[in-house]
mmCIF file of C-alpha atoms and ligand atoms in Angstrom:
data_model
loop_
_atom_site.group_PDB
_atom_site.id
_atom_site.type_symbol
_atom_site.label_atom_id
_atom_site.label_comp_id
_atom_site.label_asym_id
_atom_site.label_seq_id
_atom_site.Cartn_x
_atom_site.Cartn_y
_atom_site.Cartn_z
ATOM 1 C CA UNK I 1 -0.240 0.396 0.030
ATOM 2 C CA UNK I 2 1.331 3.482 -0.620
ATOM 3 C CA UNK I 3 2.471 5.245 2.231
ATOM 4 C CA UNK I 4 0.656 8.090 1.922
ATOM 5 C CA UNK I 5 -2.707 6.193 1.157
ATOM 6 C CA UNK I 6 -4.282 8.476 3.549
ATOM 7 C CA UNK I 7 -3.622 11.514 1.651
ATOM 8 C CA UNK I 8 -4.519 10.794 -1.288
ATOM 9 C CA UNK I 9 -8.111 11.852 -2.618
ATOM 10 C CA UNK I 10 -10.395 9.394 -4.560
ATOM 11 C CA UNK I 11 -9.443 11.037 -7.372
ATOM 12 C CA UNK I 12 -6.171 9.872 -6.950
ATOM 13 C CA UNK I 13 -4.489 13.267 -6.413
ATOM 14 C CA UNK I 14 -1.718 13.472 -3.432
ATOM 15 C CA UNK I 15 -2.484 15.926 -1.496
ATOM 16 C CA UNK I 16 0.587 16.084 0.562
ATOM 17 C CA UNK I 17 -1.259 16.902 3.999
ATOM 18 C CA UNK I 18 0.193 15.520 6.978
ATOM 19 C CA UNK I 19 -2.965 13.918 7.718
ATOM 20 C CA UNK I 20 -2.917 9.613 8.139
ATOM 21 C CA UNK I 21 1.350 9.772 7.684
ATOM 22 C CA UNK I 22 2.871 6.508 9.492
ATOM 23 C CA UNK I 23 4.773 6.757 12.905
ATOM 24 C CA UNK I 24 8.231 7.675 12.229
ATOM 25 C CA UNK I 25 10.549 4.426 12.751
ATOM 26 C CA UNK I 26 14.213 4.431 13.515
ATOM 27 C CA UNK I 27 16.923 1.422 12.566
ATOM 28 C CA UNK I 28 17.174 0.307 16.145
ATOM 29 C CA UNK I 29 20.208 -1.495 15.436
ATOM 30 C CA UNK I 30 22.302 1.656 15.142
ATOM 31 C CA UNK I 31 20.849 3.681 17.694
ATOM 32 C CA UNK I 32 20.099 1.428 20.593
ATOM 33 C CA UNK I 33 22.817 1.260 23.246
ATOM 34 C CA UNK I 34 21.763 -0.683 26.135
ATOM 35 C CA UNK I 35 22.946 -3.821 27.236
ATOM 36 C CA UNK I 36 21.895 -6.715 25.015
ATOM 37 C CA UNK I 37 21.477 -4.668 22.096
ATOM 38 C CA UNK I 38 23.234 -5.109 18.948
ATOM 39 C CA UNK I 39 25.025 -1.458 19.041
ATOM 40 C CA UNK I 40 25.171 -1.433 22.484
ATOM 41 C CA UNK I 41 27.025 -4.543 22.436
ATOM 42 C CA UNK I 42 29.696 -3.126 19.500
ATOM 43 C CA UNK I 43 30.092 -0.188 21.902
ATOM 44 C CA UNK I 44 30.778 -2.395 24.920
ATOM 45 C CA UNK I 45 33.935 -3.930 22.879
ATOM 46 C CA UNK I 46 35.615 -0.340 22.950
ATOM 47 C CA UNK I 47 37.165 1.571 25.809
ATOM 48 C CA UNK I 48 34.748 5.040 26.417
ATOM 49 C CA UNK I 49 35.808 8.159 28.475
ATOM 50 C CA UNK I 50 33.359 8.742 31.428
ATOM 51 C CA UNK I 51 34.801 11.432 33.420
ATOM 52 C CA UNK I 52 37.957 13.697 33.944
ATOM 53 C CA UNK I 53 40.735 12.457 36.148
ATOM 54 C CA UNK I 54 39.273 14.910 38.437
ATOM 55 C CA UNK I 55 35.780 13.450 38.842
ATOM 56 C CA UNK I 56 37.183 10.180 40.707
ATOM 57 C CA UNK I 57 37.148 11.546 44.213
ATOM 58 C CA UNK I 58 36.802 10.041 47.616
ATOM 59 C CA UNK I 59 32.973 11.758 47.009
ATOM 60 C CA UNK I 60 30.923 8.922 44.935
ATOM 61 C CA UNK I 61 29.650 9.919 42.232
ATOM 62 C CA UNK I 62 26.690 8.794 39.900
ATOM 63 C CA UNK I 63 27.401 8.327 36.187
ATOM 64 C CA UNK I 64 25.100 6.732 33.382
ATOM 65 C CA UNK I 65 27.352 5.343 30.711
ATOM 66 C CA UNK I 66 25.701 3.368 27.671
ATOM 67 C CA UNK I 67 22.389 2.758 29.896
ATOM 68 C CA UNK I 68 23.821 1.869 32.591
ATOM 69 C CA UNK I 69 23.588 3.598 36.116
ATOM 70 C CA UNK I 70 27.460 3.432 37.814
ATOM 71 C CA UNK I 71 29.009 4.792 40.746
ATOM 72 C CA UNK I 72 32.949 6.396 39.947
ATOM 73 C CA UNK I 73 35.161 6.737 43.114
ATOM 74 C CA UNK I 74 38.821 7.073 44.031
ATOM 75 C CA UNK I 75 40.185 4.982 47.158
ATOM 76 C CA UNK I 76 42.664 6.334 49.746
ATOM 77 C CA UNK I 77 45.642 4.406 47.770
ATOM 78 C CA UNK I 78 44.202 6.729 44.615
ATOM 79 C CA UNK I 79 42.556 3.710 42.824
ATOM 80 C CA UNK I 80 39.687 4.415 40.854
ATOM 81 C CA UNK I 81 36.667 2.098 40.822
ATOM 82 C CA UNK I 82 33.686 2.033 38.813
ATOM 83 C CA UNK I 83 30.939 -0.091 40.402
ATOM 84 C CA UNK I 84 27.479 -1.094 40.119
ATOM 85 C CA UNK I 85 25.439 1.237 42.164
ATOM 86 C CA UNK I 86 23.082 -1.163 44.004
ATOM 87 C CA UNK I 87 24.696 -2.997 46.847
ATOM 88 C CA UNK I 88 25.064 -7.149 46.706
ATOM 89 C CA UNK I 89 23.779 -7.076 50.203
ATOM 90 C CA UNK I 90 20.745 -5.805 49.614
ATOM 91 C CA UNK I 91 20.503 -2.962 46.985
ATOM 92 C CA UNK I 92 21.185 0.069 48.775
ATOM 93 C CA UNK I 93 22.835 2.501 46.385
ATOM 94 C CA UNK I 94 26.516 2.973 46.892
ATOM 95 C CA UNK I 95 26.311 6.455 46.145
ATOM 96 C CA UNK I 96 25.514 7.206 49.887
ATOM 97 C CA UNK I 97 28.333 4.924 50.724
ATOM 98 C CA UNK I 98 31.873 6.005 52.296
ATOM 99 C CA UNK I 99 35.329 6.096 50.361
ATOM 100 C CA UNK I 100 37.948 4.881 52.572
ATOM 101 C CA UNK I 101 41.604 3.470 52.162
ATOM 102 C CA UNK I 102 40.655 0.080 50.693
ATOM 103 C CA UNK I 103 37.289 0.877 48.661
ATOM 104 C CA UNK I 104 33.667 2.013 49.137
ATOM 105 C CA UNK I 105 31.668 1.306 52.454
ATOM 106 C CA UNK I 106 27.959 0.709 51.829
ATOM 107 C CA UNK I 107 26.084 2.937 54.119
ATOM 108 C CA UNK I 108 23.167 0.544 55.024
ATOM 109 C CA UNK I 109 25.065 -2.266 56.982
ATOM 110 C CA UNK I 110 28.719 -1.085 55.992
ATOM 111 C CA UNK I 111 29.681 -4.027 53.508
ATOM 112 C CA UNK I 112 33.046 -2.827 51.643
ATOM 113 C CA UNK I 113 34.149 -3.326 48.362
ATOM 114 C CA UNK I 114 37.231 -2.744 46.552
ATOM 115 C CA UNK I 115 37.707 -0.997 43.289
ATOM 116 C CA UNK I 116 36.984 -4.733 41.452
ATOM 117 C CA UNK I 117 34.111 -5.257 43.545
ATOM 118 C CA UNK I 118 35.531 -7.674 45.946
ATOM 119 C CA UNK I 119 33.701 -7.648 49.582
ATOM 120 C CA UNK I 120 36.311 -7.249 52.109
ATOM 121 C CA UNK I 121 34.015 -6.571 55.081
ATOM 122 C CA UNK I 122 30.497 -7.427 56.199
ATOM 123 C CA UNK I 123 30.535 -5.872 59.950
ATOM 124 C CA UNK I 124 27.166 -7.266 61.194
ATOM 125 C CA UNK I 125 28.046 -10.698 60.718
ATOM 126 C CA UNK I 126 30.420 -13.528 62.763
ATOM 127 C CA UNK I 127 34.147 -12.813 61.940
ATOM 128 C CA UNK I 128 33.322 -10.120 59.471
ATOM 129 C CA UNK I 129 31.256 -12.451 57.022
ATOM 130 C CA UNK I 130 32.942 -15.613 56.973
ATOM 131 C CA UNK I 131 31.644 -16.100 53.428
ATOM 132 C CA UNK I 132 32.618 -12.510 52.189
ATOM 133 C CA UNK I 133 35.365 -13.930 49.871
ATOM 134 C CA UNK I 134 32.600 -14.906 47.935
ATOM 135 C CA UNK I 135 30.368 -11.751 47.287
ATOM 136 C CA UNK I 136 31.459 -9.460 44.282
ATOM 137 C CA UNK I 137 29.896 -6.282 43.702
ATOM 138 C CA UNK I 138 29.704 -5.886 40.026
ATOM 139 C CA UNK I 139 32.259 -3.737 38.466
ATOM 140 C CA UNK I 140 34.105 -2.558 35.514
ATOM 141 C CA UNK I 141 37.487 -1.806 34.516
ATOM 142 C CA UNK I 142 39.043 1.428 34.562
ATOM 143 C CA UNK I 143 41.959 2.953 33.281
ATOM 144 C CA UNK I 144 43.307 7.064 33.166
ATOM 145 C CA UNK I 145 45.064 8.600 30.120
ATOM 146 C CA UNK I 146 45.135 11.909 28.691
ATOM 147 C CA UNK I 147 43.167 13.348 31.885
ATOM 148 C CA UNK I 148 40.449 11.337 31.279
ATOM 149 C CA UNK I 149 39.136 7.915 33.163
ATOM 150 C CA UNK I 150 38.191 5.042 30.606
ATOM 151 C CA UNK I 151 36.016 2.466 31.256
ATOM 152 C CA UNK I 152 35.529 -0.898 29.510
ATOM 153 C CA UNK I 153 31.807 -2.013 29.971
ATOM 154 C CA UNK I 154 32.485 -5.071 27.556
ATOM 155 C CA UNK I 155 32.857 -8.836 27.603
ATOM 156 C CA UNK I 156 35.943 -9.663 30.209
ATOM 157 C CA UNK I 157 38.027 -12.016 27.875
ATOM 158 C CA UNK I 158 37.411 -9.525 25.058
ATOM 159 C CA UNK I 159 38.876 -6.728 26.769
ATOM 160 C CA UNK I 160 41.292 -4.516 24.503
ATOM 161 C CA UNK I 161 43.794 -2.168 24.921
ATOM 162 C CA UNK I 162 43.235 1.384 25.604
ATOM 163 C CA UNK I 163 44.517 2.959 22.524
ATOM 164 C CA UNK I 164 46.961 5.635 22.259
ATOM 165 C CA UNK I 165 46.739 8.356 19.490
ATOM 166 C CA UNK I 166 49.693 10.047 17.667
ATOM 167 C CA UNK I 167 47.976 13.776 17.610
ATOM 168 C CA UNK I 168 47.905 13.436 21.575
ATOM 169 C CA UNK I 169 51.472 11.360 21.766
ATOM 170 C CA UNK I 170 53.190 13.707 19.485
ATOM 171 C CA UNK I 171 53.309 17.423 20.905
ATOM 172 C CA UNK I 172 54.736 20.270 19.164
ATOM 173 C CA UNK I 173 57.308 22.539 21.140
ATOM 174 C CA UNK I 174 55.392 24.493 23.758
ATOM 175 C CA UNK I 175 52.191 22.098 23.532
ATOM 176 C CA UNK I 176 50.638 20.215 26.404
ATOM 177 C CA UNK I 177 46.984 18.254 26.412
ATOM 178 C CA UNK I 178 44.306 19.471 28.249
ATOM 179 C CA UNK I 179 40.842 17.535 28.568
ATOM 180 C CA UNK I 180 37.389 18.890 28.442
ATOM 181 C CA UNK I 181 33.962 17.599 29.469
ATOM 182 C CA UNK I 182 32.324 20.671 28.328
ATOM 183 C CA UNK I 183 30.574 18.621 25.135
ATOM 184 C CA UNK I 184 32.903 20.886 23.028
ATOM 185 C CA UNK I 185 31.748 20.323 19.458
ATOM 186 C CA UNK I 186 27.928 19.774 20.646
ATOM 187 C CA UNK I 187 27.264 23.434 20.023
ATOM 188 C CA UNK I 188 25.240 23.479 23.480
ATOM 189 C CA UNK I 189 25.265 22.413 26.880
ATOM 190 C CA UNK I 190 27.157 19.693 28.365
ATOM 191 C CA UNK I 191 24.360 17.236 28.503
ATOM 192 C CA UNK I 192 22.812 17.222 24.846
ATOM 193 C CA UNK I 193 18.910 15.535 24.913
ATOM 194 C CA UNK I 194 19.312 13.533 21.761
ATOM 195 C CA UNK I 195 20.435 10.004 20.504
ATOM 196 C CA UNK I 196 24.505 9.776 19.999
ATOM 197 C CA UNK I 197 23.721 8.773 16.436
ATOM 198 C CA UNK I 198 22.781 12.370 15.396
ATOM 199 C CA UNK I 199 25.813 14.040 16.530
ATOM 200 C CA UNK I 200 28.380 10.878 14.962
ATOM 201 C CA UNK I 201 26.791 11.232 11.804
ATOM 202 C CA UNK I 202 26.816 15.291 12.143
ATOM 203 C CA UNK I 203 30.809 14.580 11.753
ATOM 204 C CA UNK I 204 30.377 13.369 8.141
ATOM 205 C CA UNK I 205 28.372 15.964 7.124
ATOM 206 C CA UNK I 206 30.467 19.066 5.725
ATOM 207 C CA UNK I 207 27.560 20.862 4.097
ATOM 208 C CA UNK I 208 25.862 22.173 7.127
ATOM 209 C CA UNK I 209 29.044 23.649 8.106
ATOM 210 C CA UNK I 210 28.754 26.209 5.445
ATOM 211 C CA UNK I 211 24.624 26.714 6.077
ATOM 212 C CA UNK I 212 24.107 26.309 9.583
ATOM 213 C CA UNK I 213 27.513 27.572 10.895
ATOM 214 C CA UNK I 214 28.408 29.456 7.929
ATOM 215 C CA UNK I 215 25.402 31.961 7.083
ATOM 216 C CA UNK I 216 22.253 30.838 8.690
ATOM 217 C CA UNK I 217 23.316 31.902 12.015
ATOM 218 C CA UNK I 218 25.711 34.525 10.871
ATOM 219 C CA UNK I 219 29.579 33.477 10.839
ATOM 220 C CA UNK I 220 29.908 30.840 14.224
ATOM 221 C CA UNK I 221 33.654 30.127 12.844
ATOM 222 C CA UNK I 222 35.421 32.050 10.259
ATOM 223 C CA UNK I 223 34.135 33.641 7.093
ATOM 224 C CA UNK I 224 36.316 30.631 5.143
ATOM 225 C CA UNK I 225 33.955 28.171 6.054
ATOM 226 C CA UNK I 226 30.910 29.906 4.382
ATOM 227 C CA UNK I 227 32.472 28.851 0.940
ATOM 228 C CA UNK I 228 30.605 25.910 -0.431
ATOM 229 C CA UNK I 229 33.593 23.166 -0.580
ATOM 230 C CA UNK I 230 33.971 19.991 -2.931
ATOM 231 C CA UNK I 231 33.688 17.216 -0.877
ATOM 232 C CA UNK I 232 34.871 13.806 -1.390
ATOM 233 C CA UNK I 233 34.371 10.903 1.252
ATOM 234 C CA UNK I 234 36.353 7.819 1.773
ATOM 235 C CA UNK I 235 35.991 4.687 4.268
ATOM 236 C CA UNK I 236 39.278 3.368 5.479
ATOM 237 C CA UNK I 237 39.626 0.767 8.358
ATOM 238 C CA UNK I 238 38.306 2.897 11.487
ATOM 239 C CA UNK I 239 36.387 5.442 9.928
ATOM 240 C CA UNK I 240 34.896 7.597 7.062
ATOM 241 C CA UNK I 241 37.074 10.688 5.785
ATOM 242 C CA UNK I 242 35.852 13.737 4.616
ATOM 243 C CA UNK I 243 37.868 15.971 2.573
ATOM 244 C CA UNK I 244 36.401 19.170 1.762
ATOM 245 C CA UNK I 245 38.181 21.469 -0.890
ATOM 246 C CA UNK I 246 37.337 25.352 -0.732
ATOM 247 C CA UNK I 247 38.670 27.995 -3.364
ATOM 248 C CA UNK I 248 38.990 30.876 -1.173
ATOM 249 C CA UNK I 249 38.151 34.455 -2.546
ATOM 250 C CA UNK I 250 41.578 35.398 -2.406
ATOM 251 C CA UNK I 251 42.660 32.570 -4.543
ATOM 252 C CA UNK I 252 43.933 29.909 -2.532
ATOM 253 C CA UNK I 253 42.669 26.658 -1.549
ATOM 254 C CA UNK I 254 41.719 25.373 1.840
ATOM 255 C CA UNK I 255 41.867 21.432 2.288
ATOM 256 C CA UNK I 256 39.977 20.359 5.060
ATOM 257 C CA UNK I 257 40.016 16.590 6.170
ATOM 258 C CA UNK I 258 37.925 15.401 9.059
ATOM 259 C CA UNK I 259 36.813 12.130 10.146
ATOM 260 C CA UNK I 260 34.378 9.862 12.351
ATOM 261 C CA UNK I 261 36.533 7.282 13.765
ATOM 262 C CA UNK I 262 35.326 3.960 15.130
ATOM 263 C CA UNK I 263 33.445 3.775 17.745
ATOM 264 C CA UNK I 264 32.419 7.246 18.527
ATOM 265 C CA UNK I 265 35.522 9.606 17.614
ATOM 266 C CA UNK I 266 35.487 13.225 16.404
ATOM 267 C CA UNK I 267 38.484 13.604 14.369
ATOM 268 C CA UNK I 268 37.734 17.341 13.533
ATOM 269 C CA UNK I 269 40.143 20.172 12.966
ATOM 270 C CA UNK I 270 39.449 23.650 14.995
ATOM 271 C CA UNK I 271 36.673 24.932 12.229
ATOM 272 C CA UNK I 272 38.488 28.428 13.437
ATOM 273 C CA UNK I 273 41.698 27.706 10.984
ATOM 274 C CA UNK I 274 43.550 28.876 14.016
ATOM 275 C CA UNK I 275 46.339 26.561 13.488
ATOM 276 C CA UNK I 276 47.079 24.975 10.323
ATOM 277 C CA UNK I 277 48.015 21.658 9.866
ATOM 278 C CA UNK I 278 47.056 18.168 11.857
ATOM 279 C CA UNK I 279 44.205 18.043 13.906
ATOM 280 C CA UNK I 280 45.018 19.393 17.390
ATOM 281 C CA UNK I 281 42.324 17.666 19.889
ATOM 282 C CA UNK I 282 40.156 14.395 19.736
ATOM 283 C CA UNK I 283 36.578 14.145 20.914
ATOM 284 C CA UNK I 284 34.758 11.001 22.129
ATOM 285 C CA UNK I 285 30.926 10.996 21.812
ATOM 286 C CA UNK I 286 29.551 9.056 24.907
ATOM 287 C CA UNK I 287 26.367 7.982 24.795
ATOM 288 C CA UNK I 288 24.670 8.227 28.213
ATOM 289 C CA UNK I 289 21.544 6.257 27.136
ATOM 290 C CA UNK I 290 19.606 6.170 23.793
ATOM 291 C CA UNK I 291 18.531 9.690 24.473
ATOM 292 C CA UNK I 292 21.187 11.627 25.881
ATOM 293 C CA UNK I 293 24.969 12.470 24.764
ATOM 294 C CA UNK I 294 27.945 14.048 25.939
ATOM 295 C CA UNK I 295 31.653 14.703 24.137
ATOM 296 C CA UNK I 296 34.695 14.587 26.144
ATOM 297 C CA UNK I 297 37.507 16.100 24.353
ATOM 298 C CA UNK I 298 41.476 15.977 24.784
ATOM 299 C CA UNK I 299 43.683 18.263 22.437
ATOM 300 C CA UNK I 300 46.952 20.251 22.213
ATOM 301 C CA UNK I 301 47.239 23.362 23.673
ATOM 302 C CA UNK I 302 49.578 26.259 24.777
ATOM 303 C CA UNK I 303 47.946 27.988 27.181
ATOM 304 C CA UNK I 304 45.683 26.551 30.185
ATOM 305 C CA UNK I 305 42.013 26.869 29.197
ATOM 306 C CA UNK I 306 42.448 27.312 25.386
ATOM 307 C CA UNK I 307 40.348 24.359 24.774
ATOM 308 C CA UNK I 308 37.048 25.412 26.327
ATOM 309 C CA UNK I 309 37.445 28.590 25.051
ATOM 310 C CA UNK I 310 36.676 26.937 21.476
ATOM 311 C CA UNK I 311 32.902 26.853 22.433
ATOM 312 C CA UNK I 312 31.005 28.371 20.052
ATOM 313 C CA UNK I 313 29.506 31.894 20.935
ATOM 314 C CA UNK I 314 26.989 33.904 19.637
ATOM 315 C CA UNK I 315 27.516 37.508 19.999
ATOM 316 C CA UNK I 316 29.696 36.743 22.697
ATOM 317 C CA UNK I 317 27.028 34.692 24.541
ATOM 318 C CA UNK I 318 27.923 30.906 25.491
ATOM 319 C CA UNK I 319 24.846 28.645 24.575
ATOM 320 C CA UNK I 320 23.473 28.638 28.253
ATOM 321 C CA UNK I 321 23.739 32.407 28.282
ATOM 322 C CA UNK I 322 21.370 32.568 25.372
ATOM 323 C CA UNK I 323 17.204 33.432 25.386
ATOM 324 C CA UNK I 324 15.161 31.168 23.950
ATOM 325 C CA UNK I 325 14.360 33.781 21.353
ATOM 326 C CA UNK I 326 18.366 33.891 20.485
ATOM 327 C CA UNK I 327 17.998 30.037 20.325
ATOM 328 C CA UNK I 328 15.627 30.364 17.583
ATOM 329 C CA UNK I 329 17.363 33.000 15.558
ATOM 330 C CA UNK I 330 20.960 31.641 15.424
ATOM 331 C CA UNK I 331 20.632 27.705 15.864
ATOM 332 C CA UNK I 332 23.483 25.880 16.593
ATOM 333 C CA UNK I 333 24.209 22.266 16.340
ATOM 334 C CA UNK I 334 22.581 21.488 19.338
ATOM 335 C CA UNK I 335 19.459 22.683 17.800
ATOM 336 C CA UNK I 336 19.544 21.055 14.535
ATOM 337 C CA UNK I 337 20.494 18.013 16.249
ATOM 338 C CA UNK I 338 17.766 18.129 19.075
ATOM 339 C CA UNK I 339 15.144 19.417 16.317
ATOM 340 C CA UNK I 340 15.571 15.902 14.632
ATOM 341 C CA UNK I 341 14.154 14.241 17.759
ATOM 342 C CA UNK I 342 15.011 12.583 21.036
ATOM 343 C CA UNK I 343 15.465 9.540 18.476
ATOM 344 C CA UNK I 344 16.043 9.722 14.590
ATOM 345 C CA UNK I 345 13.051 9.300 12.152
ATOM 346 C CA UNK I 346 14.888 7.362 9.716
ATOM 347 C CA UNK I 347 11.609 6.284 7.943
ATOM 348 C CA UNK I 348 11.197 10.461 7.253
ATOM 349 C CA UNK I 349 14.395 11.076 5.867
ATOM 350 C CA UNK I 350 15.101 11.752 2.119
ATOM 351 C CA UNK I 351 18.834 11.375 1.934
ATOM 352 C CA UNK I 352 20.678 12.888 -0.987
ATOM 353 C CA UNK I 353 23.667 13.210 -2.433
ATOM 354 C CA UNK I 354 25.145 15.489 -0.054
ATOM 355 C CA UNK I 355 24.597 12.724 2.629
ATOM 356 C CA UNK I 356 27.189 10.192 1.044
ATOM 357 C CA UNK I 357 29.188 10.618 4.301
ATOM 358 C CA UNK I 358 26.670 9.498 6.598
ATOM 359 C CA UNK I 359 25.041 6.760 4.543
ATOM 360 C CA UNK I 360 28.979 5.453 4.243
ATOM 361 C CA UNK I 361 29.226 5.583 7.966
ATOM 362 C CA UNK I 362 25.871 3.906 8.347
ATOM 363 C CA UNK I 363 27.257 1.179 6.308
ATOM 364 C CA UNK I 364 30.615 1.060 8.054
ATOM 365 C CA UNK I 365 28.945 0.456 11.625
ATOM 366 C CA UNK I 366 26.763 -2.174 10.066
ATOM 367 C CA UNK I 367 29.755 -4.048 8.973
ATOM 368 C CA UNK I 368 31.077 -3.765 12.743
ATOM 369 C CA UNK I 369 27.613 -4.895 13.890
ATOM 370 C CA UNK I 370 27.544 -7.749 11.535
ATOM 371 C CA UNK I 371 31.446 -8.659 12.739
ATOM 372 C CA UNK I 372 30.311 -8.985 16.604
ATOM 373 C CA UNK I 373 27.572 -10.801 15.540
ATOM 374 C CA UNK I 374 29.272 -12.882 13.896
ATOM 375 C CA UNK I 375 32.179 -13.516 16.488
ATOM 376 C CA UNK I 376 34.496 -11.289 15.200
ATOM 377 C CA UNK I 377 36.390 -8.175 16.608
ATOM 378 C CA UNK I 378 35.428 -5.099 15.236
ATOM 379 C CA UNK I 379 37.562 -2.924 13.354
ATOM 380 C CA UNK I 380 40.191 -0.458 15.716
ATOM 381 C CA UNK I 381 40.197 -2.748 18.693
ATOM 382 C CA UNK I 382 43.520 -3.882 19.342
ATOM 383 C CA UNK I 383 45.390 -6.296 22.011
ATOM 384 C CA UNK I 384 48.795 -5.583 21.327
ATOM 385 C CA UNK I 385 50.201 -3.081 24.141
ATOM 386 C CA UNK I 386 53.122 -2.508 21.847
ATOM 387 C CA UNK I 387 50.916 -1.321 19.185
ATOM 388 C CA UNK I 388 51.790 1.746 17.558
ATOM 389 C CA UNK I 389 49.328 5.097 18.246
ATOM 390 C CA UNK I 390 46.686 5.426 15.838
ATOM 391 C CA UNK I 391 47.055 7.975 13.179
ATOM 392 C CA UNK I 392 44.449 10.008 11.731
ATOM 393 C CA UNK I 393 45.032 12.303 8.610
ATOM 394 C CA UNK I 394 42.756 14.767 9.832
ATOM 395 C CA UNK I 395 43.684 18.735 9.491
ATOM 396 C CA UNK I 396 43.423 21.977 8.183
ATOM 397 C CA UNK I 397 45.885 22.955 4.828
ATOM 398 C CA UNK I 398 46.309 25.886 2.894
ATOM 399 C CA UNK I 399 47.652 26.069 -0.616
ATOM 400 C CA UNK I 400 48.331 28.550 -3.227
ATOM 401 C CA UNK I 401 46.245 28.671 -6.642
ATOM 402 C CA UNK I 402 49.236 26.540 -7.876
ATOM 403 C CA UNK I 403 48.591 23.776 -5.289
ATOM 404 C CA UNK I 404 51.714 24.704 -3.455
ATOM 405 C CA UNK I 405 51.688 24.001 0.127
ATOM 406 C CA UNK I 406 51.820 27.242 2.133
ATOM 407 C CA UNK I 407 51.272 26.156 5.994
HETATM 408 S S1 LIG G 1 22.383 -2.878 51.821
HETATM 409 FE FE1 LIG G 1 24.577 -2.504 51.487
HETATM 410 S S2 LIG G 1 25.253 -3.417 53.204
HETATM 411 FE FE2 LIG G 1 23.414 -3.838 53.293
HETATM 412 FE FE1 LIG G 2 28.171 21.658 13.462
#
């Protein structure tokens, strides 16, 4: 039956009205991230940043990651721990626990758990709990790198090595690394109320830069970004690369390469063209659950606070300082993405030639889902601690009209 049958008159004229349209649907296998879902299991084969190193302290902190509620803390020996919140005794949340030298103690009856969930004490039991060694609070492995806490929520026997990245390992003179959790690149608040895939796909959509950021809302980055690029995309082993060539009014050519890397990586050189050359920061989109995400960024900087100053401002105002009317007048990524709905409406889309990157990225994700379903490892997971750092080709480069590199 014609999907628009209800909008067609007895004479066969398609009125095009909204009446009778089918309810929108989405590709669940790409969108949903909870335990046991295809994408949830794929994402659980990788490490994800779940906080800044400074978030793990002796004050228990609630986290939500891939649809799971967790408690992050740091014991008195400096070890970060990530535990299932409901105590293995009778379920009280460890959010109300007290952290000590050896772990976290539940408020209700005082059971003490270490960072790997071992139960060390059961103070109400004879001899401190003769069978306490058999109790385990569910836990996840964590590591610290680049100023971030990383967690692995997947099958223990498949735990890969936490990757290193060339652009964060090789620093130029005077540079140091800075980590940020304000969702730079999301164009809005720290927690963005829509599905993660909407943002991940935004990374391979260079045309919205010209319209949304380059003209519709004024100049959100720099004037060069308003020039319509010639775009090509290519899928490589661990991502989709977007190459945008711009002929600038002064005759120079700007080559901009950005990448969406597996599983959630933003490899996006600064759209402000502040520095030319290889990409200066990496971002990771963290799906909080199916309806919210946030972004962690690590970058090479020369001054403290340089990363957070990269957040977009309109008329000098950060997103949270703008009024609703200003958000309506000057939409940014967050308005465009959340405006698509809390979850995508794939059945209502009409993909066109400028969406090729999105088609390629979905295909790459589908291939990884297939790999996991067949018992293979998805691309980008490695088990060799001595493997060289991951290299991306993203960056901004200027060339003169003869194509000679000048930066
Ligand atoms: S519920 Fe945690 S110790 Fe009893
Ligand atoms: Fe954008």
